[in-house]
Coordinates of N, CA and C in Angstrom, one line a residue:
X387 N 0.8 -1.2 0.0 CA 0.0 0.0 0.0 C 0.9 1.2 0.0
X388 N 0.4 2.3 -0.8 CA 1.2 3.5 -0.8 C 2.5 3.6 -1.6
X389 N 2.4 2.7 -1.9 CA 3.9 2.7 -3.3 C 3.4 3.0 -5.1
X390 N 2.3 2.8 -4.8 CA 1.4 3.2 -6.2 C 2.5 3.6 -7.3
X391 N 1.7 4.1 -8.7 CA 3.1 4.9 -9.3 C 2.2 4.2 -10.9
X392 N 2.8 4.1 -12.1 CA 2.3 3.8 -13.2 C 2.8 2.2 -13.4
X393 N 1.6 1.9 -14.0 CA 1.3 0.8 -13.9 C 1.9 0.0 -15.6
X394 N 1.7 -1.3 -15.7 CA 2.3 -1.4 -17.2 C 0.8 -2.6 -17.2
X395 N 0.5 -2.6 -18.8 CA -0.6 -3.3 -19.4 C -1.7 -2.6 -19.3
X396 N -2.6 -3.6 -19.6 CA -3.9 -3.2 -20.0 C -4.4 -1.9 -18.8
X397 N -5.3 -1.1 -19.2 CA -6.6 -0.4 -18.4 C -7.2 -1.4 -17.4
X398 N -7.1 -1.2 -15.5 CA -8.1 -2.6 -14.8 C -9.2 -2.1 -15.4
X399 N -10.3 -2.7 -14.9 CA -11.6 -2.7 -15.0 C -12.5 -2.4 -13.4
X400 N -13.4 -2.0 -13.3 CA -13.8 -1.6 -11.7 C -13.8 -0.2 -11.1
X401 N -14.7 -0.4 -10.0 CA -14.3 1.1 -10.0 C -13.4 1.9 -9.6
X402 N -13.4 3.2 -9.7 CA -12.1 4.2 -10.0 C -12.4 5.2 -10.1
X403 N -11.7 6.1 -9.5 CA -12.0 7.9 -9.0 C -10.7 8.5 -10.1
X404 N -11.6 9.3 -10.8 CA -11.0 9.8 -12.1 C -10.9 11.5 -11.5
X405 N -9.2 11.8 -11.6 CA -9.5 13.8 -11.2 C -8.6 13.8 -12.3
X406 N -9.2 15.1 -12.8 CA -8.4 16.4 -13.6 C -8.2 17.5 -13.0
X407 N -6.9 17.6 -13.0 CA -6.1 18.9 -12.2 C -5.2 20.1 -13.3
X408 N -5.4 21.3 -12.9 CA -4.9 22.3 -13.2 C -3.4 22.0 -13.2
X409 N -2.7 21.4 -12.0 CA -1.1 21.1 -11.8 C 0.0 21.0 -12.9
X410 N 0.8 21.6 -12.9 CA 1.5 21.0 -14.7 C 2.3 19.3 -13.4
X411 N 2.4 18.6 -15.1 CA 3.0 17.4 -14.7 C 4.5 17.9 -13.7
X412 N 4.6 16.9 -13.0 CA 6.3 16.9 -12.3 C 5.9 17.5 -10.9
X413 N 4.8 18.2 -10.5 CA 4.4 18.7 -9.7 C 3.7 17.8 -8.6
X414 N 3.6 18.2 -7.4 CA 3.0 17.5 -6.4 C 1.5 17.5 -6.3
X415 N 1.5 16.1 -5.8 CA -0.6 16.2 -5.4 C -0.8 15.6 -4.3
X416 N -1.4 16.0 -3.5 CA -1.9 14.9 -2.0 C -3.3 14.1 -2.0
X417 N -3.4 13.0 -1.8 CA -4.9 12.6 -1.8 C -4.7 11.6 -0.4
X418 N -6.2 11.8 -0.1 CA -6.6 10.9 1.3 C -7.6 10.0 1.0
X419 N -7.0 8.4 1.4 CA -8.0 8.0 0.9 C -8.1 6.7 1.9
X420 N -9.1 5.8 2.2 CA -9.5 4.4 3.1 C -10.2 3.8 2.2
X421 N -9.6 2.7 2.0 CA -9.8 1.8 0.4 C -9.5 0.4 1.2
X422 N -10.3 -0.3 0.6 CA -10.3 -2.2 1.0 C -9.2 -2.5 -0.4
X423 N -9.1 -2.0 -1.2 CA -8.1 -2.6 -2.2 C -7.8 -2.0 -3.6
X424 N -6.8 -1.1 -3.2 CA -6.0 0.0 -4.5 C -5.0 -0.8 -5.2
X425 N -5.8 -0.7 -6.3 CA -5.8 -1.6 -7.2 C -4.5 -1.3 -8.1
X426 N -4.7 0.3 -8.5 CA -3.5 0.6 -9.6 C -4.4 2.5 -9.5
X427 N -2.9 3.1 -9.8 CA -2.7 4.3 -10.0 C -2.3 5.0 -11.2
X428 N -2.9 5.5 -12.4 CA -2.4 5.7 -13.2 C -2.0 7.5 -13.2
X429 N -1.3 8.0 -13.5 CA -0.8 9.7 -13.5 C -0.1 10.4 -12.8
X430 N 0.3 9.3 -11.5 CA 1.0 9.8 -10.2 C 2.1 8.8 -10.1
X431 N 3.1 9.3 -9.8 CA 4.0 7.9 -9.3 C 5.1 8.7 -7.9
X432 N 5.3 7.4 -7.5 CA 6.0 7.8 -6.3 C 5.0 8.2 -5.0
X433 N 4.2 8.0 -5.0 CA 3.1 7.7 -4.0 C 3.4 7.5 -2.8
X434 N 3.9 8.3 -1.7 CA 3.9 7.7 -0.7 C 3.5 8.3 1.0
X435 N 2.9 7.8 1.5 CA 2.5 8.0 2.4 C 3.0 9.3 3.5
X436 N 2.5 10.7 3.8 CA 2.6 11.3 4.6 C 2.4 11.8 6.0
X437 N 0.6 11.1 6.6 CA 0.0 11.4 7.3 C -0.6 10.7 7.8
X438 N -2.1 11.5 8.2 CA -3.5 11.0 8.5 C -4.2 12.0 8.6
X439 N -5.2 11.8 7.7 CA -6.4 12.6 7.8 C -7.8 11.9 8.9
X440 N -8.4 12.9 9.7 CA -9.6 12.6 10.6 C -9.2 11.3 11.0
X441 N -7.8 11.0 11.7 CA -7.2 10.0 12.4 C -7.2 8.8 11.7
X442 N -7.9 8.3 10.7 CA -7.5 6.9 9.9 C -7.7 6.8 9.0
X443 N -7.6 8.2 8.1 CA -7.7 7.8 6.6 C -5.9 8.7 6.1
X444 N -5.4 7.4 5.8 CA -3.9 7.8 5.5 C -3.8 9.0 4.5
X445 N -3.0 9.8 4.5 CA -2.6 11.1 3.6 C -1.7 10.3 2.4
X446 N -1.3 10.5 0.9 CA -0.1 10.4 0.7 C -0.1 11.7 -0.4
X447 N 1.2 11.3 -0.9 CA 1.8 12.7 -1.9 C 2.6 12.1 -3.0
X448 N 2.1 12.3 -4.3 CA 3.1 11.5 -5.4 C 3.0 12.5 -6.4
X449 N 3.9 12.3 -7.1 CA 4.4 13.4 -8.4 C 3.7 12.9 -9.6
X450 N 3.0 14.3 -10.3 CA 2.1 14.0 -11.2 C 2.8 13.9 -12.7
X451 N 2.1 12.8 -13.0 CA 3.3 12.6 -14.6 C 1.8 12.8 -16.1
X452 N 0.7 13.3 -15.1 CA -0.3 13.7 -16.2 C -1.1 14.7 -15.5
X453 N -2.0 15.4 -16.1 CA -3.1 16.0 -15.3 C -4.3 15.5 -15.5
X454 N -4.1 13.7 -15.7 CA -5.2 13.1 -15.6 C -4.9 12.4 -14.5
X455 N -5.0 11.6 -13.5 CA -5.0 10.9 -12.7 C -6.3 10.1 -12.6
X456 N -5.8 8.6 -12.4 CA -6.8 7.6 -11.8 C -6.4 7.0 -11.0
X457 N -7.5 6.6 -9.9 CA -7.0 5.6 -9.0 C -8.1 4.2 -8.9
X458 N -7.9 3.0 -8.8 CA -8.5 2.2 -8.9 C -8.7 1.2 -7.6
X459 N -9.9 1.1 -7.5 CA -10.1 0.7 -6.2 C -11.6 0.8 -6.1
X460 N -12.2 0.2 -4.5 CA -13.1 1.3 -4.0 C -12.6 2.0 -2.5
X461 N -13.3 2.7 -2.5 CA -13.4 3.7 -1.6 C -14.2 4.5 -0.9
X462 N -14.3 4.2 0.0 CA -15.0 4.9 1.3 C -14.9 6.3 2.2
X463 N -13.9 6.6 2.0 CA -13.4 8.3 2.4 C -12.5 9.1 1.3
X464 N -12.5 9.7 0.7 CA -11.5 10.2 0.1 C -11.5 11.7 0.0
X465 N -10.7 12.1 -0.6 CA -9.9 13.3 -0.2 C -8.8 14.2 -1.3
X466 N -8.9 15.3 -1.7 CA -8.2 15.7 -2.3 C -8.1 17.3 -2.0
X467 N -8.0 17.6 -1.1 CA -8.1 19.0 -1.1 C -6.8 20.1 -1.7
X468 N -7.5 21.5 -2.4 CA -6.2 21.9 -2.9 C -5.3 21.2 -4.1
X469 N -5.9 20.6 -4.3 CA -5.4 19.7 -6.1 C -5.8 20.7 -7.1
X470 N -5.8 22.0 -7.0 CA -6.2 22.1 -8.1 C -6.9 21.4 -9.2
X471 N -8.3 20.8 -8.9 CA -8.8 20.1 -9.8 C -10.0 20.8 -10.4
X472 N -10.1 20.3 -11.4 CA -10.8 20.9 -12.5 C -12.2 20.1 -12.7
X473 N -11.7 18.4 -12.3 CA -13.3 17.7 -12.7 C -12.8 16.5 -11.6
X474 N -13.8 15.9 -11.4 CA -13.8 14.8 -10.4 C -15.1 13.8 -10.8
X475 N -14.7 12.4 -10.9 CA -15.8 11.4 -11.5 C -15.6 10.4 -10.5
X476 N -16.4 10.0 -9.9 CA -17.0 9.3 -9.1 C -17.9 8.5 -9.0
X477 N -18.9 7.9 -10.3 CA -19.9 7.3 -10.6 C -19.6 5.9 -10.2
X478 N -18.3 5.7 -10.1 CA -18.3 4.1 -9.9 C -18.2 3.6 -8.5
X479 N -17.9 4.6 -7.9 CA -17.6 4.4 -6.2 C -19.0 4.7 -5.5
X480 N -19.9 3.2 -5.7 CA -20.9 2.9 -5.0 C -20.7 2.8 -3.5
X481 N -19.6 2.9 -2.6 CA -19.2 3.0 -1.4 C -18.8 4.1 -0.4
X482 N -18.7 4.9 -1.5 CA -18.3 6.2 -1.3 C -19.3 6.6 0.0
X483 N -18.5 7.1 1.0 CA -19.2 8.0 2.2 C -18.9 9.5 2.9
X484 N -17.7 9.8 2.4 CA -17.2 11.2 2.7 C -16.5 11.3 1.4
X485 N -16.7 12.8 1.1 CA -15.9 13.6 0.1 C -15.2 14.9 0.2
X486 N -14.1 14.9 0.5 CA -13.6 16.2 0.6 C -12.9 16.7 -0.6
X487 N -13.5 17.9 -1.3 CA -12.5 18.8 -2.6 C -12.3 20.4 -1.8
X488 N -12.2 20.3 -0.2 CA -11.8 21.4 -0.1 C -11.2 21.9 -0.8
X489 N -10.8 23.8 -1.3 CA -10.0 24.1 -1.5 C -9.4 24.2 -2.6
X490 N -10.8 23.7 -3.9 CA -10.9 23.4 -5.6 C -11.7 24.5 -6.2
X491 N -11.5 25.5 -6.3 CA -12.6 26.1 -6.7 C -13.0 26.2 -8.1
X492 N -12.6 25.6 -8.9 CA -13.2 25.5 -10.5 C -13.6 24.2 -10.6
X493 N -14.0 23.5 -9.8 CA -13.7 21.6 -9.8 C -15.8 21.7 -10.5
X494 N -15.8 20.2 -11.1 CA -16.6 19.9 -11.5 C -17.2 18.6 -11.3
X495 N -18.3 18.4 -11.1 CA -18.8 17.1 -10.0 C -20.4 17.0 -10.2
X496 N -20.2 15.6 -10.3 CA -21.5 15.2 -10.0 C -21.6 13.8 -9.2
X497 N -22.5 13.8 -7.8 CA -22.3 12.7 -7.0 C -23.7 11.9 -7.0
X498 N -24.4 12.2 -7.9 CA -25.9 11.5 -8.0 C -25.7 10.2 -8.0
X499 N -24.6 9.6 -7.9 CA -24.9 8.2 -8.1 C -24.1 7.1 -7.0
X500 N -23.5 8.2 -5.9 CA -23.1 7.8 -4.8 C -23.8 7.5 -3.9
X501 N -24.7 6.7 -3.7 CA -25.9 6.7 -2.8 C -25.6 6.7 -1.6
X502 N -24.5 6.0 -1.0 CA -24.0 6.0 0.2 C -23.2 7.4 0.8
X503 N -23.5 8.3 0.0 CA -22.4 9.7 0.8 C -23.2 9.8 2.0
X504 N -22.3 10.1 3.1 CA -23.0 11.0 4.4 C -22.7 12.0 4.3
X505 N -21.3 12.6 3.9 CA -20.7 13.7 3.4 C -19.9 14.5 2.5
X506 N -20.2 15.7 2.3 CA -19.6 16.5 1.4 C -19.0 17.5 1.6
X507 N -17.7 17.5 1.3 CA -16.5 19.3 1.9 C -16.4 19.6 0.2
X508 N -17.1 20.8 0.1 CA -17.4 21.9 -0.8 C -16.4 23.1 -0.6
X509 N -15.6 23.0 0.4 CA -15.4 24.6 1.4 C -14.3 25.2 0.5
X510 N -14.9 26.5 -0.1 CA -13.6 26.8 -0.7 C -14.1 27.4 -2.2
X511 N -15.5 26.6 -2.1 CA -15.7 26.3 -3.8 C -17.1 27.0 -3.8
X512 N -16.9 28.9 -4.6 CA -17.9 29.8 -5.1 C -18.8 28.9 -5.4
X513 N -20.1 28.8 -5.2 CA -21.1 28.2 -6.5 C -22.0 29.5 -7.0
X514 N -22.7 29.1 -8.3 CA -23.7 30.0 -8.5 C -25.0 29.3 -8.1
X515 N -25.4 30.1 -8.7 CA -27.3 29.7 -8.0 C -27.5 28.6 -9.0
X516 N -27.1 28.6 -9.9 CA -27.2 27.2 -11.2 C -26.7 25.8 -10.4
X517 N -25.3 26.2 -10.3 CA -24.4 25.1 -9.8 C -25.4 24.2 -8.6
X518 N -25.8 25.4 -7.9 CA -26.4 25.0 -6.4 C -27.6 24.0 -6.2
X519 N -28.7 24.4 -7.4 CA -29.4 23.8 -7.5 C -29.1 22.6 -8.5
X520 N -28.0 23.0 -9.6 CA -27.9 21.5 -10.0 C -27.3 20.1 -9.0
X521 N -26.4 20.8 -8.1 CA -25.8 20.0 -6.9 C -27.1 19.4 -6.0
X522 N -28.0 19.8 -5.8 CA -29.1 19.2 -4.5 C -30.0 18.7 -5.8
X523 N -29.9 19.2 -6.9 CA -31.5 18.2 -7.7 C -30.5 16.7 -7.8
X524 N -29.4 16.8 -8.2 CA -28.6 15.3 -8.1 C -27.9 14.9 -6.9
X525 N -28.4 15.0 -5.4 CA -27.7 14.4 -4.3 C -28.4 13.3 -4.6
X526 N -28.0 12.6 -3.9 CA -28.7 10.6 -3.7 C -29.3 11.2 -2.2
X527 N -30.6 10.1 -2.1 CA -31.3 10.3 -1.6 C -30.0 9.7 -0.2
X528 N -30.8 10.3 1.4 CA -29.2 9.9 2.5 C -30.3 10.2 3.7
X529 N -29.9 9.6 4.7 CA -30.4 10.0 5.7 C -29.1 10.6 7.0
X530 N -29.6 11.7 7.2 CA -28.2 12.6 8.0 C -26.9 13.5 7.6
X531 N -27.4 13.2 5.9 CA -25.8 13.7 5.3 C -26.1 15.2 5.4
X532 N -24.5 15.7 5.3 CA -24.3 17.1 5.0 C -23.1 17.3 4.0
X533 N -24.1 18.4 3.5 CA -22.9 19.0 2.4 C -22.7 20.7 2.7
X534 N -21.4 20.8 3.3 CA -21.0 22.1 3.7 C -20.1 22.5 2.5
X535 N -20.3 24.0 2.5 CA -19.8 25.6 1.9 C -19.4 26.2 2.8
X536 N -18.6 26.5 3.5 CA -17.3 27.4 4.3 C -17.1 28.1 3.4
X537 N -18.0 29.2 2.4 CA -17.5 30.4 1.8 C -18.9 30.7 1.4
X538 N -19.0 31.4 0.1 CA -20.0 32.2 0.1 C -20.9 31.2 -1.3
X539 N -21.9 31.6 -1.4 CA -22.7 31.6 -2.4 C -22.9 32.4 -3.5
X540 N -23.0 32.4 -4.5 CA -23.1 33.8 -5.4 C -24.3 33.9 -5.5
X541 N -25.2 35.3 -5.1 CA -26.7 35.4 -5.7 C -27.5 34.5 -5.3
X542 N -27.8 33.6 -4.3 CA -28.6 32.8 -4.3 C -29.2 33.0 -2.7
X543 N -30.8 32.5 -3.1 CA -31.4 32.5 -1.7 C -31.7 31.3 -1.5
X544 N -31.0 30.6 -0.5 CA -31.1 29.3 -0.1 C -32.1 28.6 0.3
X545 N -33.1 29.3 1.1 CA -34.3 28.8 1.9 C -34.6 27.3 1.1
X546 N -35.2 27.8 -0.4 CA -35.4 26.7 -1.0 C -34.6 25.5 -0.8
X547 N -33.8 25.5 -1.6 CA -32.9 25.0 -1.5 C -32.2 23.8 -0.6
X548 N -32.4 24.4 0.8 CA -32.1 24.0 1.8 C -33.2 23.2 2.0
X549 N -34.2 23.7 1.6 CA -35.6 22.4 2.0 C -35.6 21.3 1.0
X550 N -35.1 21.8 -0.1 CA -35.5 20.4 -1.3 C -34.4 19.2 -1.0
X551 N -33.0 19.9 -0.4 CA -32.1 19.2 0.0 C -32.8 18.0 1.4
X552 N -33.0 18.9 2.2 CA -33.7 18.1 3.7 C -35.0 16.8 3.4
X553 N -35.4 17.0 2.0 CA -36.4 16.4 1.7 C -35.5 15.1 1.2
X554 N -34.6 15.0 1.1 CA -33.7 14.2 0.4 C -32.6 13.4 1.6
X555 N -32.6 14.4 2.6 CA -32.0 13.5 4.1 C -30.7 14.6 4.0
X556 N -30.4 15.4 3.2 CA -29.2 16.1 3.6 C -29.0 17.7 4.4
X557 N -28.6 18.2 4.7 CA -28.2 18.9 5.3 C -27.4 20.1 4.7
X558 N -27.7 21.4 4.1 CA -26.5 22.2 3.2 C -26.2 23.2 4.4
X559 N -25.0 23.2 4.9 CA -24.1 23.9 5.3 C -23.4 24.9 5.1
X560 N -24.1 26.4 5.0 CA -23.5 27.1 4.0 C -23.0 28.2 5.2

């Protein structure tokens, strides 16, 4: 674990958390993640372990040799804050329970199909009143989740919003 780096042969198959980052290649990236079995890393090499994030989800840091990055596996916590990312795909990580892109503010996402999130760290990341509502018309339905905004909103009056989310079991934290 934590030695990741590019892989040789075929594409696995399975799921996998796909980011596109701003970063030029050669440059550093950190991601947090708690995975039953990381499978292969494609874009990053040299992978290795720095931390801990919210005490048990290990930190690492590996040098980007694309500004595509994949990681294969599933995954239950993950984490990228400050990656400069641009887009984040997550459709396959049916296990998924916490999301953090603190710290992305041009990032692009859609978690509709995460059924399992409890959580979402947004913090960092302007939305417009478009973005806002397109985010809560595609949450998965949750019971308890929150999705916090630690910054502002642009132009938008939440009330709604906040209700159509609550009707869906989430919580928007703005």
């Amino acid at each position: 674990e934590g030695s990741g780096g590019e892989g040789s042969g075929d594409e696995p198959t399975g799921p996998y958390i796909s980011l596109t980052t701003k970063k030029p290649v050669g440059s550093t990236i950190e991601i947090a993640y708690y995975d039953s079995e990381l499978t292969k890393i494609s874009g990053v090499v040299d992978l290795q372990r720095i931390g801990g994030w919210h005490g048990d989800v290990p930190v690492y840091r590996g040098t980007l040799t694309s500004q595509e990055v994949k990681l294969y596996g599933t995954f239950t916590k993950f984490q990228c804050a400050g990656g400069s990312l641009t887009e984040i795909d997550t459709d396959t990580q049916g296990a998924l329970e916490v999301i953090d892109l603190t710290n992305n503010p041009d990032i692009k996402f859609n978690f509709e199909f995460n059924t399992k999130l409890k959580e979402i760290r947004l913090n960092g990341r302007i939305l417009s009143e478009k973005e806002l509502e397109d985010l809560v018309e595609k949450l998965p339905p949750s019971l308890g989740a929150v999705c916090s905004f630690k910054y502002r909103i642009i132009g938008v009056s939440t009330n709604n919003l906040k209700k159509k989310a609550e009707n869906k079991g989430w919580t928007l934290s703005i």
